[in-house]
């Protein structure tokens, strides 16, 4: 058992009132044909490229004092912290300071998983603070028969670790789940297995790890009485302050604790951990990768609004809609930008830029118009100047590629034919991208 008691803190960083740092970034539009899909296209929102308003993006390379940021050191030691703080204060919320005891317990390990091709480990992270205890279970498969320690993909899942695999050794999660009577049963085993290319990853020498997001914070708006938030309340505090974290912040915090574990497991190459997430969990992988630079690659699968998609485009899901449907995902301060995106001191290209110089991958799907595929591509495009400071090439193309043509150097991108989902095709691109950046090919 590994014990890691440590103090988690966030240091307040003052910054001046926002100066006018916006610059006009020109965008070119390629005509795209979308196949109508009622489910993917709630009525009353804009799906017409011609109706995208003219917009001005904040420039990642002009600091809050109005000074240009002209080299990698200035980005890394000064501007990056400003941008991170802007996302904390205006979007995802600050992680409060608290003394949280963290203890990892190896629940079980078996080197005969997947017919002897993998070693399965189930590790429970115990968190305790201020009379609250929360447990987070990390399910890990590592390939057998490889020398040394394995690179790893890690991501949160929507419905419990038992849903990502048919492996009967993974217990049915007992926590609240979305849908039905909010309890999972044996019948749910493997129901998300198609979204997790565990065997393909193992085959290529990668481990795979996953955590149920609801272990950290159940995905409903309860005023933050459950999950990890109460561990962080000051005396008398009963919910996060307006600039403090919501659910996505809590999920990202959990991913960082998983990384603490990986750093202490010799079978994992903790310098080659790729963080991946789909949809709301793709927003969380971006925020997790922005706030924790130990993740070597960050992957956003169909993350859309609040994830990779530019908010100012007003295409598909809007800030107001997401703040209304899911008020608990972001901080309360984010509500100020409902139908008011232009006032945001950031847009999502700056979230992508926070990954620099690490490789980042953005994936869209043709029918997933709610997530604004073009807006997802453009946030990668407008993050390129930050990568350029490090001498890194981003997407390496000017225009959004046609469907099923992956592009990109340090910013990977593809538009998959099909729906809002994670498919074997997506995984194949992520494995190729990781191979390339981890020097495996
Ligand atoms: C939708 C939401 C999206 C996306 C998606 C998901 O309802 O509007 O932003 O996060 O849920 O996570 O599946």
PDB file of N, CA and C in Angstrom, residues 25 57-60 87 307-310 312 346-354 378-383 386:
ATOM      1  N   UNK A  25      -8.929  37.557 -35.378  1.00  0.00           N
ATOM      2  CA  UNK A  25      -8.297  36.427 -36.031  1.00  0.00           C
ATOM      3  C   UNK A  25      -9.181  36.040 -37.199  1.00  0.00           C
ATOM      4  N   UNK A  57     -11.517  36.866 -31.061  1.00  0.00           N
ATOM      5  CA  UNK A  57     -10.999  36.009 -29.997  1.00  0.00           C
ATOM      6  C   UNK A  57      -9.944  36.750 -29.179  1.00  0.00           C
ATOM      7  N   UNK A  58      -9.915  36.503 -27.874  1.00  0.00           N
ATOM      8  CA  UNK A  58      -8.797  37.029 -27.087  1.00  0.00           C
ATOM      9  C   UNK A  58      -7.491  36.412 -27.593  1.00  0.00           C
ATOM     10  N   UNK A  59      -6.445  37.193 -27.585  1.00  0.00           N
ATOM     11  CA  UNK A  59      -5.156  36.724 -28.094  1.00  0.00           C
ATOM     12  C   UNK A  59      -4.378  36.053 -26.972  1.00  0.00           C
ATOM     13  N   UNK A  60      -4.077  34.767 -27.125  1.00  0.00           N
ATOM     14  CA  UNK A  60      -3.326  34.097 -26.056  1.00  0.00           C
ATOM     15  C   UNK A  60      -1.944  34.711 -25.837  1.00  0.00           C
ATOM     16  N   UNK A  87      -9.203  30.704 -16.706  1.00  0.00           N
ATOM     17  CA  UNK A  87     -10.114  29.554 -16.814  1.00  0.00           C
ATOM     18  C   UNK A  87     -10.638  29.146 -15.444  1.00  0.00           C
ATOM     19  N   UNK A 307     -15.564  22.569 -23.949  1.00  0.00           N
ATOM     20  CA  UNK A 307     -14.397  21.724 -24.216  1.00  0.00           C
ATOM     21  C   UNK A 307     -13.584  22.363 -25.305  1.00  0.00           C
ATOM     22  N   UNK A 308     -13.511  21.682 -26.459  1.00  0.00           N
ATOM     23  CA  UNK A 308     -12.676  22.223 -27.532  1.00  0.00           C
ATOM     24  C   UNK A 308     -13.380  23.274 -28.390  1.00  0.00           C
ATOM     25  N   UNK A 309     -14.707  23.318 -28.392  1.00  0.00           N
ATOM     26  CA  UNK A 309     -15.395  24.207 -29.347  1.00  0.00           C
ATOM     27  C   UNK A 309     -15.349  25.672 -28.925  1.00  0.00           C
ATOM     28  N   UNK A 310     -15.069  26.548 -29.878  1.00  0.00           N
ATOM     29  CA  UNK A 310     -15.040  27.988 -29.599  1.00  0.00           C
ATOM     30  C   UNK A 310     -16.436  28.466 -29.202  1.00  0.00           C
ATOM     31  N   UNK A 312     -17.553  31.543 -28.872  1.00  0.00           N
ATOM     32  CA  UNK A 312     -18.018  32.736 -29.575  1.00  0.00           C
ATOM     33  C   UNK A 312     -18.684  32.422 -30.919  1.00  0.00           C
ATOM     34  N   UNK A 346     -11.560  34.580 -22.000  1.00  0.00           N
ATOM     35  CA  UNK A 346     -10.898  33.462 -22.683  1.00  0.00           C
ATOM     36  C   UNK A 346     -11.840  32.930 -23.750  1.00  0.00           C
ATOM     37  N   UNK A 347     -11.316  32.113 -24.641  1.00  0.00           N
ATOM     38  CA  UNK A 347     -12.162  31.211 -25.410  1.00  0.00           C
ATOM     39  C   UNK A 347     -11.388  29.893 -25.474  1.00  0.00           C
ATOM     40  N   UNK A 348     -11.989  28.897 -26.103  1.00  0.00           N
ATOM     41  CA  UNK A 348     -11.480  27.543 -25.885  1.00  0.00           C
ATOM     42  C   UNK A 348     -10.145  27.267 -26.578  1.00  0.00           C
ATOM     43  N   UNK A 349      -9.749  28.105 -27.535  1.00  0.00           N
ATOM     44  CA  UNK A 349      -8.408  27.943 -28.115  1.00  0.00           C
ATOM     45  C   UNK A 349      -7.335  28.130 -27.054  1.00  0.00           C
ATOM     46  N   UNK A 350      -7.660  28.937 -26.022  1.00  0.00           N
ATOM     47  CA  UNK A 350      -6.684  29.157 -24.960  1.00  0.00           C
ATOM     48  C   UNK A 350      -6.601  27.949 -24.021  1.00  0.00           C
ATOM     49  N   UNK A 351      -7.684  27.193 -23.962  1.00  0.00           N
ATOM     50  CA  UNK A 351      -7.633  25.941 -23.195  1.00  0.00           C
ATOM     51  C   UNK A 351      -6.721  24.944 -23.912  1.00  0.00           C
ATOM     52  N   UNK A 352      -6.864  24.876 -25.222  1.00  0.00           N
ATOM     53  CA  UNK A 352      -5.981  23.996 -26.000  1.00  0.00           C
ATOM     54  C   UNK A 352      -4.526  24.455 -25.832  1.00  0.00           C
ATOM     55  N   UNK A 353      -4.327  25.769 -25.858  1.00  0.00           N
ATOM     56  CA  UNK A 353      -2.967  26.314 -25.744  1.00  0.00           C
ATOM     57  C   UNK A 353      -2.313  25.944 -24.417  1.00  0.00           C
ATOM     58  N   UNK A 354      -3.147  25.726 -23.388  1.00  0.00           N
ATOM     59  CA  UNK A 354      -2.577  25.357 -22.084  1.00  0.00           C
ATOM     60  C   UNK A 354      -1.898  23.990 -22.110  1.00  0.00           C
ATOM     61  N   UNK A 378     -11.202  24.825 -35.073  1.00  0.00           N
ATOM     62  CA  UNK A 378     -10.657  26.194 -35.032  1.00  0.00           C
ATOM     63  C   UNK A 378      -9.973  26.504 -33.706  1.00  0.00           C
ATOM     64  N   UNK A 379     -10.423  25.893 -32.641  1.00  0.00           N
ATOM     65  CA  UNK A 379      -9.717  26.177 -31.387  1.00  0.00           C
ATOM     66  C   UNK A 379      -8.304  25.597 -31.454  1.00  0.00           C
ATOM     67  N   UNK A 380      -8.155  24.461 -32.137  1.00  0.00           N
ATOM     68  CA  UNK A 380      -6.794  23.941 -32.360  1.00  0.00           C
ATOM     69  C   UNK A 380      -5.993  24.897 -33.229  1.00  0.00           C
ATOM     70  N   UNK A 381      -6.656  25.390 -34.255  1.00  0.00           N
ATOM     71  CA  UNK A 381      -5.980  26.308 -35.185  1.00  0.00           C
ATOM     72  C   UNK A 381      -5.462  27.548 -34.450  1.00  0.00           C
ATOM     73  N   UNK A 382      -6.306  28.107 -33.590  1.00  0.00           N
ATOM     74  CA  UNK A 382      -5.932  29.352 -32.913  1.00  0.00           C
ATOM     75  C   UNK A 382      -5.043  29.116 -31.687  1.00  0.00           C
ATOM     76  N   UNK A 383      -4.785  27.857 -31.385  1.00  0.00           N
ATOM     77  CA  UNK A 383      -3.795  27.553 -30.335  1.00  0.00           C
ATOM     78  C   UNK A 383      -2.394  27.450 -30.942  1.00  0.00           C
ATOM     79  N   UNK A 386       0.811  29.517 -29.897  1.00  0.00           N
ATOM     80  CA  UNK A 386       1.479  29.174 -28.632  1.00  0.00           C
ATOM     81  C   UNK A 386       2.431  27.996 -28.862  1.00  0.00           C
TER      82      UNK A 386
END
